[in-house]
Amino acid sequence: MTAHVIRDDTEALAVAAALAEEFRAGAAERDAERRLPRAELDRLSASGLLAVTVPAGYGGADVTAETLAEIFRLLGSADGSLAQIPQSHFVYVNVIRRQGTEEQRKFFFAELLAGSRLGNAQSEAGTQHVQDIRTRLEPAADGSYVLRGVKHYSTGALFADWIPVLARAEDDELHVAYVPADAPGLTVVDDWDGMGQRTTASGTVRLDGVPVPADRVLPHHLTFRGPQLHGAVAQLLHAAIDVGIAGAALAEAAVFVRTRSRPWFESGAETAAEDPLLIQRFGELAVQTRAAEALLREGARAVDAAGARLTDESAAEASVAVAAAKVLAAEAAVAVAGALFEVSGTRSALNSLNLHRYWRDARTHTLHDPTRWKIQHIGRYVLNGTPPPRHGLL
């Protein structure tokens, strides 16, 4: 595979905006038919966007967190499913950046610049909690490893060239094994049937004695020893998707009301767009959406500031800023996508229009991790100065 190499933040944003317009055109049909976006992902790979966080020293653009968040907001505004697929890609690029050896970085960064996609085999079902990982990375006699386990919610795995697998090694510590999609013993099952984000193919990955060379394993547990931005970046991208969905739902509602809705007879208005109560409601929804956009930018800038001078304090500030952005983004996505029907009227509920995809995508995506715990950590930090915990969900 070959791909264009993006050189800087300005080019990255221009490419993202153009692709978002392209992807928006078929989003409703892809969702309605559950038509997986293979062609669109190939366009994403060829564009060079998937390599924009490769460090400059290895040939990449090394864009800021603010730029990366805006890329995801743009993609999320076009298609809430499609935007979710590369989220884990960038999370596991960060693991390579932080924990990879020089040889591992050279190899994988070259793969990324050529257009390769990373998937996700992280979560497991039926365990005690989300961080109860039972997949095992067993040592072999020749110094390599063998993977055994079952993963669920494996967004991106079906479309990936490499599938990062979160597993415990013999020391019971967490590692990431980067496994080629065609590895023997690895099976990706397209059994995702979520009500929203229907085309993410977030199904099952089965690992039945998958061989893994030692140089494809990275010590992920070291990521959380000392100040880190791993969780903040991961959550920033989730927030950006939610903000994108909120903005798209608001824009869709405005078009619908201007072109298809009828005014309520008591309003005295000639058109629905002149109804003063609808105008009031759109103003309220716009404020909520703009506030979410502003907190997203603030969170991204906090991550960039912390990255420039990483300390316990700067990492905590970034984590809290992103947590605040994620809380408001999740609220805005669900609320605005739901209000689309409130302001548009009965016709907007027609299944043939598929306007409910915005709410289904928002409601499904915002289930990734509970915002109530983010509010707890924000409150503890503000009231008592307690730094947020170091894990990948904050």
PDB file of N, CA and C in Angstrom, residues 223-269:
ATOM      1  N   THR A 223       3.432   2.539  30.496  1.00  0.00           N
ATOM      2  CA  THR A 223       2.801   3.794  30.086  1.00  0.00           C
ATOM      3  C   THR A 223       2.283   4.574  31.284  1.00  0.00           C
ATOM      4  N   PHE A 224       1.818   3.862  32.301  1.00  0.00           N
ATOM      5  CA  PHE A 224       1.132   4.509  33.417  1.00  0.00           C
ATOM      6  C   PHE A 224       2.024   4.675  34.647  1.00  0.00           C
ATOM      7  N   ARG A 225       3.303   4.473  34.478  1.00  0.00           N
ATOM      8  CA  ARG A 225       4.261   4.716  35.561  1.00  0.00           C
ATOM      9  C   ARG A 225       4.909   6.066  35.315  1.00  0.00           C
ATOM     10  N   GLY A 226       4.439   7.044  36.009  1.00  0.00           N
ATOM     11  CA  GLY A 226       4.897   8.401  35.781  1.00  0.00           C
ATOM     12  C   GLY A 226       3.852   9.194  35.021  1.00  0.00           C
ATOM     13  N   PRO A 227       4.062  10.490  34.877  1.00  0.00           N
ATOM     14  CA  PRO A 227       3.077  11.331  34.181  1.00  0.00           C
ATOM     15  C   PRO A 227       2.892  10.868  32.744  1.00  0.00           C
ATOM     16  N   GLN A 228       1.649  10.874  32.289  1.00  0.00           N
ATOM     17  CA  GLN A 228       1.361  10.377  30.943  1.00  0.00           C
ATOM     18  C   GLN A 228       0.117  11.060  30.395  1.00  0.00           C
ATOM     19  N   LEU A 229      -0.001  11.035  29.069  1.00  0.00           N
ATOM     20  CA  LEU A 229      -1.142  11.643  28.378  1.00  0.00           C
ATOM     21  C   LEU A 229      -1.908  10.615  27.557  1.00  0.00           C
ATOM     22  N   HIS A 230      -1.614   9.349  27.777  1.00  0.00           N
ATOM     23  CA  HIS A 230      -2.244   8.283  26.996  1.00  0.00           C
ATOM     24  C   HIS A 230      -3.762   8.345  27.114  1.00  0.00           C
ATOM     25  N   GLY A 231      -4.260   8.358  28.348  1.00  0.00           N
ATOM     26  CA  GLY A 231      -5.704   8.390  28.558  1.00  0.00           C
ATOM     27  C   GLY A 231      -6.325   9.688  28.083  1.00  0.00           C
ATOM     28  N   ALA A 232      -5.635  10.800  28.301  1.00  0.00           N
ATOM     29  CA  ALA A 232      -6.180  12.098  27.889  1.00  0.00           C
ATOM     30  C   ALA A 232      -6.348  12.166  26.379  1.00  0.00           C
ATOM     31  N   VAL A 233      -5.371  11.677  25.630  1.00  0.00           N
ATOM     32  CA  VAL A 233      -5.483  11.695  24.169  1.00  0.00           C
ATOM     33  C   VAL A 233      -6.604  10.777  23.700  1.00  0.00           C
ATOM     34  N   ALA A 234      -6.679   9.581  24.278  1.00  0.00           N
ATOM     35  CA  ALA A 234      -7.734   8.648  23.893  1.00  0.00           C
ATOM     36  C   ALA A 234      -9.110   9.246  24.134  1.00  0.00           C
ATOM     37  N   GLN A 235      -9.299   9.873  25.289  1.00  0.00           N
ATOM     38  CA  GLN A 235     -10.587  10.458  25.629  1.00  0.00           C
ATOM     39  C   GLN A 235     -10.871  11.724  24.821  1.00  0.00           C
ATOM     40  N   LEU A 236      -9.836  12.450  24.471  1.00  0.00           N
ATOM     41  CA  LEU A 236     -10.001  13.633  23.631  1.00  0.00           C
ATOM     42  C   LEU A 236     -10.630  13.264  22.293  1.00  0.00           C
ATOM     43  N   LEU A 237     -10.187  12.154  21.716  1.00  0.00           N
ATOM     44  CA  LEU A 237     -10.725  11.730  20.426  1.00  0.00           C
ATOM     45  C   LEU A 237     -12.170  11.269  20.560  1.00  0.00           C
ATOM     46  N   HIS A 238     -12.486  10.594  21.664  1.00  0.00           N
ATOM     47  CA  HIS A 238     -13.890  10.238  21.913  1.00  0.00           C
ATOM     48  C   HIS A 238     -14.748  11.499  22.013  1.00  0.00           C
ATOM     49  N   ALA A 239     -14.257  12.487  22.748  1.00  0.00           N
ATOM     50  CA  ALA A 239     -15.003  13.734  22.903  1.00  0.00           C
ATOM     51  C   ALA A 239     -15.213  14.412  21.551  1.00  0.00           C
ATOM     52  N   ALA A 240     -14.192  14.390  20.719  1.00  0.00           N
ATOM     53  CA  ALA A 240     -14.284  15.032  19.409  1.00  0.00           C
ATOM     54  C   ALA A 240     -15.362  14.384  18.544  1.00  0.00           C
ATOM     55  N   ILE A 241     -15.475  13.065  18.615  1.00  0.00           N
ATOM     56  CA  ILE A 241     -16.522  12.371  17.862  1.00  0.00           C
ATOM     57  C   ILE A 241     -17.900  12.820  18.335  1.00  0.00           C
ATOM     58  N   ASP A 242     -18.077  12.892  19.660  1.00  0.00           N
ATOM     59  CA  ASP A 242     -19.361  13.329  20.212  1.00  0.00           C
ATOM     60  C   ASP A 242     -19.692  14.756  19.789  1.00  0.00           C
ATOM     61  N   VAL A 243     -18.718  15.642  19.839  1.00  0.00           N
ATOM     62  CA  VAL A 243     -18.948  17.029  19.436  1.00  0.00           C
ATOM     63  C   VAL A 243     -19.307  17.097  17.953  1.00  0.00           C
ATOM     64  N   GLY A 244     -18.649  16.267  17.151  1.00  0.00           N
ATOM     65  CA  GLY A 244     -18.972  16.227  15.732  1.00  0.00           C
ATOM     66  C   GLY A 244     -20.401  15.781  15.480  1.00  0.00           C
ATOM     67  N   ILE A 245     -20.856  14.769  16.216  1.00  0.00           N
ATOM     68  CA  ILE A 245     -22.231  14.292  16.070  1.00  0.00           C
ATOM     69  C   ILE A 245     -23.217  15.381  16.472  1.00  0.00           C
ATOM     70  N   ALA A 246     -22.933  16.069  17.576  1.00  0.00           N
ATOM     71  CA  ALA A 246     -23.824  17.143  18.032  1.00  0.00           C
ATOM     72  C   ALA A 246     -23.948  18.233  16.973  1.00  0.00           C
ATOM     73  N   GLY A 247     -22.826  18.660  16.424  1.00  0.00           N
ATOM     74  CA  GLY A 247     -22.854  19.707  15.406  1.00  0.00           C
ATOM     75  C   GLY A 247     -23.600  19.285  14.150  1.00  0.00           C
ATOM     76  N   ALA A 248     -23.394  18.027  13.749  1.00  0.00           N
ATOM     77  CA  ALA A 248     -24.080  17.525  12.555  1.00  0.00           C
ATOM     78  C   ALA A 248     -25.578  17.427  12.778  1.00  0.00           C
ATOM     79  N   ALA A 249     -25.996  16.978  13.960  1.00  0.00           N
ATOM     80  CA  ALA A 249     -27.428  16.868  14.265  1.00  0.00           C
ATOM     81  C   ALA A 249     -28.082  18.248  14.267  1.00  0.00           C
ATOM     82  N   LEU A 250     -27.378  19.240  14.816  1.00  0.00           N
ATOM     83  CA  LEU A 250     -27.925  20.598  14.842  1.00  0.00           C
ATOM     84  C   LEU A 250     -28.071  21.145  13.424  1.00  0.00           C
ATOM     85  N   ALA A 251     -27.057  20.933  12.601  1.00  0.00           N
ATOM     86  CA  ALA A 251     -27.114  21.410  11.218  1.00  0.00           C
ATOM     87  C   ALA A 251     -28.230  20.715  10.442  1.00  0.00           C
ATOM     88  N   GLU A 252     -28.379  19.409  10.651  1.00  0.00           N
ATOM     89  CA  GLU A 252     -29.442  18.654   9.976  1.00  0.00           C
ATOM     90  C   GLU A 252     -30.812  19.170  10.405  1.00  0.00           C
ATOM     91  N   ALA A 253     -30.971  19.443  11.696  1.00  0.00           N
ATOM     92  CA  ALA A 253     -32.245  19.953  12.197  1.00  0.00           C
ATOM     93  C   ALA A 253     -32.570  21.310  11.576  1.00  0.00           C
ATOM     94  N   ALA A 254     -31.579  22.167  11.459  1.00  0.00           N
ATOM     95  CA  ALA A 254     -31.813  23.494  10.893  1.00  0.00           C
ATOM     96  C   ALA A 254     -32.266  23.404   9.440  1.00  0.00           C
ATOM     97  N   VAL A 255     -31.620  22.552   8.669  1.00  0.00           N
ATOM     98  CA  VAL A 255     -32.020  22.371   7.266  1.00  0.00           C
ATOM     99  C   VAL A 255     -33.435  21.830   7.187  1.00  0.00           C
ATOM    100  N   PHE A 256     -33.745  20.861   8.036  1.00  0.00           N
ATOM    101  CA  PHE A 256     -35.072  20.248   7.997  1.00  0.00           C
ATOM    102  C   PHE A 256     -36.156  21.266   8.329  1.00  0.00           C
ATOM    103  N   VAL A 257     -35.932  22.058   9.368  1.00  0.00           N
ATOM    104  CA  VAL A 257     -36.935  23.039   9.773  1.00  0.00           C
ATOM    105  C   VAL A 257     -37.113  24.110   8.696  1.00  0.00           C
ATOM    106  N   ARG A 258     -36.026  24.530   8.079  1.00  0.00           N
ATOM    107  CA  ARG A 258     -36.117  25.554   7.034  1.00  0.00           C
ATOM    108  C   ARG A 258     -36.837  25.054   5.777  1.00  0.00           C
ATOM    109  N   THR A 259     -36.693  23.770   5.472  1.00  0.00           N
ATOM    110  CA  THR A 259     -37.156  23.269   4.172  1.00  0.00           C
ATOM    111  C   THR A 259     -38.361  22.338   4.234  1.00  0.00           C
ATOM    112  N   ARG A 260     -38.632  21.721   5.420  1.00  0.00           N
ATOM    113  CA  ARG A 260     -39.660  20.686   5.425  1.00  0.00           C
ATOM    114  C   ARG A 260     -40.692  20.816   6.545  1.00  0.00           C
ATOM    115  N   SER A 261     -40.335  21.476   7.623  1.00  0.00           N
ATOM    116  CA  SER A 261     -41.263  21.554   8.767  1.00  0.00           C
ATOM    117  C   SER A 261     -42.360  22.590   8.517  1.00  0.00           C
ATOM    118  N   ARG A 262     -43.508  22.371   9.129  1.00  0.00           N
ATOM    119  CA  ARG A 262     -44.605  23.336   9.093  1.00  0.00           C
ATOM    120  C   ARG A 262     -44.633  24.104  10.413  1.00  0.00           C
ATOM    121  N   PRO A 263     -45.045  25.370  10.371  1.00  0.00           N
ATOM    122  CA  PRO A 263     -45.139  26.129  11.622  1.00  0.00           C
ATOM    123  C   PRO A 263     -46.327  25.632  12.451  1.00  0.00           C
ATOM    124  N   TRP A 264     -46.199  25.731  13.750  1.00  0.00           N
ATOM    125  CA  TRP A 264     -47.335  25.402  14.618  1.00  0.00           C
ATOM    126  C   TRP A 264     -48.390  26.488  14.446  1.00  0.00           C
ATOM    127  N   PHE A 265     -49.649  26.074  14.374  1.00  0.00           N
ATOM    128  CA  PHE A 265     -50.710  27.019  13.998  1.00  0.00           C
ATOM    129  C   PHE A 265     -50.858  28.172  14.982  1.00  0.00           C
ATOM    130  N   GLU A 266     -50.502  27.968  16.238  1.00  0.00           N
ATOM    131  CA  GLU A 266     -50.644  29.034  17.232  1.00  0.00           C
ATOM    132  C   GLU A 266     -49.526  30.073  17.173  1.00  0.00           C
ATOM    133  N   SER A 267     -48.478  29.769  16.411  1.00  0.00           N
ATOM    134  CA  SER A 267     -47.326  30.675  16.393  1.00  0.00           C
ATOM    135  C   SER A 267     -47.597  31.943  15.597  1.00  0.00           C
ATOM    136  N   GLY A 268     -48.516  31.882  14.652  1.00  0.00           N
ATOM    137  CA  GLY A 268     -48.765  33.026  13.785  1.00  0.00           C
ATOM    138  C   GLY A 268     -47.686  33.228  12.741  1.00  0.00           C
ATOM    139  N   ALA A 269     -46.713  32.317  12.682  1.00  0.00           N
ATOM    140  CA  ALA A 269     -45.606  32.446  11.734  1.00  0.00           C
ATOM    141  C   ALA A 269     -45.973  31.845  10.386  1.00  0.00           C
TER     142      ALA A 269
END
